[in-house]
Coordinates of C-alpha atoms and ligand atoms in Angstrom, one line a residue:
X1 CA -142.8 26.5 189.8
X2 CA -145.4 27.7 192.4
X3 CA -144.0 30.5 194.5
X4 CA -145.8 30.6 197.8
X5 CA -144.5 30.9 201.3
X6 CA -142.2 32.8 203.6
X7 CA -139.6 35.0 201.9
X8 CA -136.8 35.9 204.4
X9 CA -134.6 38.9 203.6
X10 CA -131.2 39.4 205.3
X11 CA -130.1 42.7 206.8
X12 CA -126.4 43.3 207.4
X13 CA -126.9 45.4 210.6
X14 CA -129.6 43.2 212.2
X15 CA -127.7 40.0 211.4
X16 CA -124.2 41.2 212.1
X17 CA -122.2 38.3 213.7
X18 CA -125.1 35.8 213.3
X19 CA -126.0 35.8 209.6
X20 CA -125.6 32.0 209.1
X21 CA -127.1 30.7 212.4
X22 CA -130.2 32.9 212.1
X23 CA -130.6 32.1 208.4
X24 CA -130.3 28.4 209.1
X25 CA -132.8 28.7 211.9
X26 CA -135.3 30.4 209.5
X27 CA -134.6 27.7 206.9
X28 CA -135.3 25.1 209.6
X29 CA -138.7 26.7 210.2
X30 CA -139.4 26.6 206.4
X31 CA -138.5 29.2 203.8
X32 CA -139.6 29.4 200.1
X33 CA -137.2 32.2 199.2
X34 CA -134.2 33.8 200.9
X35 CA -133.0 37.2 199.7
X36 CA -129.4 38.2 200.4
X37 CA -129.7 42.0 200.8
X38 CA -126.4 43.8 201.5
X39 CA -126.1 47.3 200.4
X40 CA -122.3 47.5 201.0
X41 CA -119.6 47.7 198.4
X42 CA -117.4 45.0 200.0
X43 CA -117.6 42.6 197.0
X44 CA -115.3 40.0 198.5
X45 CA -117.5 39.7 201.6
X46 CA -120.7 39.8 199.6
X47 CA -119.5 36.9 197.4
X48 CA -118.4 34.9 200.4
X49 CA -121.6 35.4 202.3
X50 CA -123.8 34.8 199.2
X51 CA -121.9 31.5 198.5
X52 CA -122.5 30.4 202.1
X53 CA -126.2 31.2 201.8
X54 CA -126.4 29.3 198.6
X55 CA -125.0 26.2 200.3
X56 CA -127.6 26.5 203.1
X57 CA -130.4 27.1 200.7
X58 CA -129.4 24.0 198.7
X59 CA -129.5 21.9 201.9
X60 CA -132.9 23.1 202.9
X61 CA -134.3 23.2 199.3
X62 CA -135.1 26.9 199.3
X63 CA -134.3 29.4 196.5
X64 CA -131.6 32.1 197.0
X65 CA -132.3 35.5 195.5
X66 CA -129.7 38.3 195.4
X67 CA -130.9 41.8 195.9
X68 CA -130.0 44.4 193.2
X69 CA -127.0 42.5 191.7
X70 CA -127.7 40.5 188.5
X71 CA -124.0 39.9 188.0
X72 CA -123.6 38.2 191.4
X73 CA -126.8 36.2 190.8
X74 CA -125.4 35.0 187.4
X75 CA -122.1 34.1 189.0
X76 CA -123.8 32.0 191.6
X77 CA -126.6 30.6 189.4
X78 CA -129.4 32.0 191.6
X79 CA -132.2 34.5 191.3
X80 CA -132.3 38.3 191.6
X81 CA -134.6 41.0 192.9
X82 CA -134.7 44.3 191.0
X83 CA -136.2 47.5 192.1
X84 CA -137.4 50.3 189.7
X85 CA -134.0 51.9 189.7
X86 CA -131.9 48.6 189.6
X87 CA -131.9 48.1 185.8
X88 CA -134.3 46.6 183.4
X89 CA -135.8 43.1 183.7
X90 CA -135.4 41.9 180.1
X91 CA -131.6 41.8 180.1
X92 CA -131.6 40.3 183.5
X93 CA -133.8 37.5 182.2
X94 CA -131.5 37.0 179.2
X95 CA -128.5 36.9 181.6
X96 CA -130.0 34.5 184.1
X97 CA -132.0 32.2 181.8
X98 CA -135.6 31.1 181.7
X99 CA -135.6 29.1 184.9
X100 CA -134.2 31.8 187.2
X101 CA -136.5 33.5 189.7
X102 CA -136.6 37.2 189.1
X103 CA -138.6 39.6 191.3
X104 CA -139.6 43.2 190.6
X105 CA -140.5 45.9 193.1
X106 CA -143.8 47.6 192.0
X107 CA -144.6 49.7 195.1
X108 CA -148.4 50.3 194.9
X109 CA -148.6 50.4 191.1
X110 CA -150.4 47.5 189.4
X111 CA -149.4 48.9 186.0
X112 CA -145.7 48.5 186.9
X113 CA -146.5 44.9 187.8
X114 CA -148.3 44.3 184.5
X115 CA -145.2 45.7 182.7
X116 CA -142.9 43.5 184.9
X117 CA -145.0 40.4 184.0
X118 CA -144.5 41.2 180.3
X119 CA -140.8 41.6 180.8
X120 CA -140.4 38.2 182.4
X121 CA -140.7 38.7 186.1
X122 CA -141.3 35.6 188.2
X123 CA -143.1 37.5 191.0
X124 CA -144.1 41.1 191.7
X125 CA -143.6 42.8 195.0
X126 CA -145.9 45.4 196.6
X127 CA -145.2 47.5 199.7
X128 CA -144.6 48.8 202.1
X129 CA -147.8 47.8 203.9
X130 CA -146.7 48.9 207.5
X131 CA -144.1 51.0 209.2
X132 CA -140.7 49.5 208.5
X133 CA -137.6 50.1 210.6
X134 CA -135.5 48.5 207.8
X135 CA -136.7 50.8 205.1
X136 CA -138.8 53.6 206.8
X137 CA -139.0 55.8 203.6
X138 CA -140.3 53.2 201.2
X139 CA -143.5 54.2 199.4
X140 CA -146.7 52.7 200.9
X141 CA -149.3 50.3 199.5
X142 CA -152.7 49.2 200.8
X143 CA -155.0 46.2 200.8
X144 CA -156.8 47.9 197.9
X145 CA -153.5 47.7 195.9
X146 CA -153.5 44.0 196.7
X147 CA -157.1 43.5 195.6
X148 CA -156.5 45.2 192.3
X149 CA -153.3 43.3 191.8
X150 CA -155.0 39.9 192.5
X151 CA -157.8 40.7 190.1
X152 CA -155.4 41.7 187.3
X153 CA -152.3 39.5 187.6
X154 CA -151.7 35.8 187.5
X155 CA -148.1 36.0 188.7
X156 CA -147.2 35.3 192.4
X157 CA -147.7 38.4 194.5
X158 CA -145.2 39.3 197.2
X159 CA -145.9 41.7 200.0
X160 CA -143.3 43.6 202.0
X161 CA -142.7 46.3 204.6
X162 CA -143.2 46.0 208.4
X163 CA -144.8 42.6 208.2
X164 CA -145.0 40.7 211.5
X165 CA -146.9 37.7 212.8
X166 CA -149.5 40.1 214.2
X167 CA -150.4 41.9 211.0
X168 CA -149.8 39.4 208.2
X169 CA -153.2 37.6 208.1
X170 CA -155.1 40.3 206.2
X171 CA -152.4 40.3 203.5
X172 CA -152.8 36.6 203.0
X173 CA -156.6 36.9 203.0
X174 CA -156.3 39.5 200.2
X175 CA -154.2 37.2 198.0
X176 CA -150.5 37.6 199.0
X177 CA -148.5 34.5 198.0
X178 CA -145.1 35.5 199.4
X179 CA -144.6 37.3 202.7
X180 CA -141.2 39.1 202.6
X181 CA -139.9 39.8 206.0
X182 CA -136.8 41.2 207.7
X183 CA -137.4 42.4 211.3
X184 CA -140.6 40.4 211.9
X185 CA -138.5 37.3 211.4
X186 CA -134.9 38.0 212.2
X187 CA -135.5 40.6 214.9
X188 CA -135.7 37.8 217.4
X189 CA -133.7 37.2 220.6
X190 CA -132.6 33.7 219.7
X191 CA -132.2 31.4 216.7
X192 CA -134.8 29.1 218.3
X193 CA -137.3 32.1 218.2
X194 CA -136.5 32.6 214.5
X195 CA -137.4 29.0 213.8
X196 CA -140.7 29.4 215.7
X197 CA -141.6 32.6 213.9
X198 CA -140.9 31.0 210.5
X199 CA -143.2 28.1 211.4
X200 CA -145.9 30.5 212.6
X201 CA -145.7 32.5 209.3
X202 CA -146.1 29.2 207.4
X203 CA -149.1 28.3 209.5
X204 CA -150.6 31.7 208.6
X205 CA -150.0 30.8 204.9
X206 CA -151.5 27.4 205.5
X207 CA -148.2 25.8 204.5
Ligands
LIG301 C1 -139.2 41.1 197.9 C2 -138.7 42.5 197.8 N1 -139.5 43.5 197.5 C3 -139.1 44.7 197.5 C4 -137.8 45.0 197.6 C5 -137.3 46.4 197.5 O1 -136.5 46.6 196.4 P1 -135.9 48.0 196.0 O2 -137.1 48.9 195.8 O3 -134.9 47.9 194.9 O4 -135.2 48.5 197.3 P2 -133.8 47.8 198.0 O5 -134.3 46.6 198.7 O6 -132.9 47.5 196.9 O7 -133.4 48.8 198.9 C6 -136.9 44.0 197.9 N2 -135.6 44.2 198.1 N3 -137.4 42.7 198.0
3NM302 C1 -136.3 46.2 201.5 C2 -137.7 46.7 201.6 N1 -138.4 47.1 200.6 C3 -139.6 47.6 200.9 C4 -140.6 48.1 199.9 O1 -141.7 48.6 200.3 O2 -140.2 48.1 198.7 S1 -139.9 47.6 202.5 C5 -138.4 46.9 202.8 C6 -137.9 46.5 204.2 C7 -138.6 45.2 204.7 O3 -138.1 45.0 206.0 P1 -139.0 44.9 207.3 O4 -139.7 43.5 207.1 O5 -138.1 44.8 208.4 O6 -139.9 46.0 207.3
MG303 MG1 -133.0 47.4 194.9

């Protein structure tokens, strides 16, 4: 499977009361991946929302990824994204099976990405590249990180952190395959604007 394109990530505060219409608008504009990222402990709501997102992703032929929670991903038969403190990749791969999409946060460390590749990651994520209101304290990465990663890795490379339509082009030029975006996509005044932004990100990626 080739993983390239726009990777939308949900945010419970930003999308409060409009999760499904805004996600559907993004899917309408074209998403490769959608990550359900909800840091709450409300398991019933998390299950309900993730199931609804899975239905939408099936309709639009995008892949749903669950942040942090391999058990929920296994229950729904979808992918998972794991950070460096979210548990090891090898058991996640065993749990989810060979076809599942599993992503790994590697900050700015290509060595972590090489290790993730050995442990069965489907893509590796570097960031944050810009100021992020969603995760202001995330460690930073640079275009040099991306150059090194592109030279040393054959896995799809995802970039994240403060990405907008105005700053994404250099990331694509330096080899990013997946643009992972929260505010730059969903921080829009209307669902129509979300669709337009998604289409514009895809144009940047030549998709
Ligand atoms: C695509 C993508 N890349 C990086 C992250 C960050 O994961 P992590 O470091 O585990 O931080 P949280 O998102 O869990 O706060 C991500 N979620 N998605
Ligand atoms: C969830 C997350 N992880 C990051 C990392 O660098 O690992 S940055 C980030 C937030 C991305 O949201 P926005 O597009 O609004 O900046
Ligand atoms: Mg995490």
